[in-house]
XYZ file of C-alpha atoms in Angstrom:
175
model
C 0.218 -0.100 -0.149
C 1.209 3.751 0.132
C 1.839 5.886 -2.889
C 3.864 4.320 -5.215
C 4.001 7.472 -7.876
C 6.281 9.497 -5.321
C 7.657 6.935 -2.695
C 8.438 9.720 0.168
C 4.374 11.330 -0.256
C 3.764 8.713 2.499
C 6.172 9.669 5.347
C 4.683 14.330 4.161
C 1.057 12.857 4.779
C 1.989 11.247 8.275
C 3.832 14.098 9.280
C 0.981 16.922 8.579
C -1.518 14.707 9.258
C -2.865 17.193 11.327
C -2.432 19.436 9.577
C -4.259 18.183 6.894
C -7.592 17.142 8.365
C -7.890 20.928 10.079
C -7.690 22.552 6.158
C -9.715 19.529 4.726
C -12.644 20.858 7.562
C -11.992 23.998 6.660
C -12.466 23.828 3.344
C -15.738 21.352 3.366
C -17.510 24.680 5.924
C -16.496 26.713 3.719
C -18.402 25.021 0.693
C -21.132 24.302 3.103
C -20.598 20.539 3.272
C -21.169 18.458 6.177
C -19.252 17.301 8.626
C -19.703 13.377 7.938
C -21.777 11.993 11.114
C -19.719 10.152 14.089
C -22.015 7.186 14.263
C -23.633 5.626 11.558
C -26.362 2.673 12.519
C -27.179 -0.334 10.897
C -29.659 -2.744 10.558
C -28.327 -5.899 9.958
C -31.576 -8.217 9.615
C -35.013 -8.051 10.881
C -34.726 -11.475 12.674
C -35.135 -12.262 16.030
C -35.317 -14.783 18.107
C -37.727 -12.118 20.987
C -41.325 -11.047 19.626
C -41.467 -7.803 21.462
C -44.560 -5.724 21.208
C -42.520 -2.508 21.199
C -39.930 -3.136 18.774
C -39.258 -0.196 17.137
C -37.434 -2.014 14.041
C -40.730 -3.991 13.129
C -38.663 -7.651 14.004
C -40.080 -10.411 14.772
C -39.352 -14.195 14.685
C -40.274 -15.290 11.329
C -38.709 -12.282 9.474
C -36.357 -13.287 6.928
C -34.776 -9.492 5.767
C -31.178 -8.797 5.648
C -29.004 -7.086 3.317
C -26.256 -9.141 1.730
C -23.251 -9.251 3.483
C -21.452 -7.688 -0.186
C -23.892 -4.799 0.329
C -22.821 -4.430 3.817
C -19.223 -4.776 2.960
C -19.513 -1.743 0.851
C -21.209 0.062 3.262
C -18.797 -0.129 5.677
C -16.001 0.929 3.417
C -18.263 3.638 2.369
C -18.808 5.320 6.154
C -15.180 4.475 6.992
C -14.140 6.702 3.677
C -16.570 9.457 4.851
C -14.649 9.467 8.066
C -17.290 7.780 10.322
C -15.772 6.432 13.600
C -18.280 4.404 15.007
C -20.626 1.778 13.473
C -23.589 0.390 15.428
C -24.892 -2.403 14.470
C -28.384 -3.862 15.317
C -31.849 -5.616 13.558
C -33.853 -7.403 15.049
C -30.719 -9.402 16.388
C -27.955 -9.348 14.981
C -26.570 -12.703 16.734
C -28.794 -14.784 14.479
C -26.665 -13.453 11.158
C -24.549 -16.649 10.238
C -21.931 -13.919 8.917
C -22.487 -11.190 11.856
C -18.129 -11.790 12.525
C -16.959 -11.251 9.405
C -18.841 -8.118 9.400
C -17.174 -6.825 12.972
C -14.090 -8.004 11.527
C -14.659 -5.995 8.324
C -15.309 -3.024 10.045
C -12.167 -3.489 12.464
C -10.420 -3.507 9.738
C -11.733 -0.554 8.525
C -10.512 1.423 11.548
C -14.076 1.823 12.553
C -15.499 0.864 16.587
C -18.238 -1.672 16.778
C -21.416 -0.637 19.469
C -22.826 -3.516 18.759
C -26.784 -3.806 20.117
C -28.001 -7.365 21.440
C -31.065 -9.058 23.353
C -28.594 -10.732 25.048
C -30.180 -14.039 25.180
C -27.442 -15.229 22.431
C -24.304 -14.582 23.748
C -23.508 -17.451 25.787
C -23.910 -19.252 23.012
C -21.543 -17.348 20.390
C -19.205 -15.934 23.887
C -15.920 -17.261 22.006
C -16.617 -15.692 18.816
C -17.820 -12.501 20.678
C -14.320 -11.950 23.002
C -12.430 -12.654 19.129
C -14.665 -9.073 17.695
C -12.745 -6.275 19.119
C -16.183 -4.763 20.574
C -15.969 -1.192 21.276
C -18.949 -1.489 23.882
C -22.626 -2.872 23.879
C -26.385 -1.835 24.291
C -29.234 -3.806 25.512
C -32.240 -2.946 27.477
C -34.992 -4.023 29.773
C -37.952 -3.351 30.291
C -38.534 -3.234 33.895
C -38.384 -6.084 36.247
C -38.229 -10.083 35.818
C -41.479 -11.078 34.883
C -42.852 -7.912 33.324
C -39.848 -7.695 31.325
C -40.139 -11.437 29.645
C -43.753 -10.431 29.619
C -43.201 -7.659 27.301
C -40.156 -9.102 25.471
C -42.220 -12.973 24.679
C -39.406 -14.983 25.702
C -39.388 -16.810 29.655
C -36.009 -16.191 30.747
C -34.494 -13.021 28.953
C -34.330 -11.458 32.065
C -32.202 -13.804 33.695
C -30.289 -14.339 29.507
C -29.896 -9.902 29.453
C -27.683 -10.051 32.832
C -25.990 -13.260 32.467
C -25.215 -11.637 28.843
C -24.079 -8.678 30.857
C -21.390 -10.715 33.200
C -19.722 -12.240 29.780
C -19.147 -8.334 28.348
C -17.467 -7.649 31.239
C -15.555 -10.610 32.021
C -14.310 -9.813 28.034
C -13.734 -6.196 28.555
C -16.663 -4.699 26.416
C -18.002 -2.139 27.816
């Protein structure tokens, strides 16, 4: 990689990176171009192993929609090139997707920080892959005490699974 046409250009660019980025920001502002968003949320699937009535993404257990990996890969490369710093992976339940860890790996390779939104129920099953996944943070939610939470999510044991997932993420060093 690097600049093959002008060998010294790589070193010069690295030495002047901060000044170049500052100038780029000034030019963008003067021309009226907005700064890139700091984060992008990507719904990788509508499939979910829960059936929450209050779900914002119309996810449910029989949903089949999900962008193909090639499309997601292109989106990840493009948002990285735009200057986005954080990729929020959401759904449905992202952990039902077989290629989720390929998506996380690609985001890491592109220099993006990754936040995973999960209901927590599949974390125990995928703990080894998640530990290798280089997640920066995780988001989950609880909707009341145990009985209320499990009823709203239509998933007996959801409350306990969520808290177990948080313990596992803490062991992995994920915030």
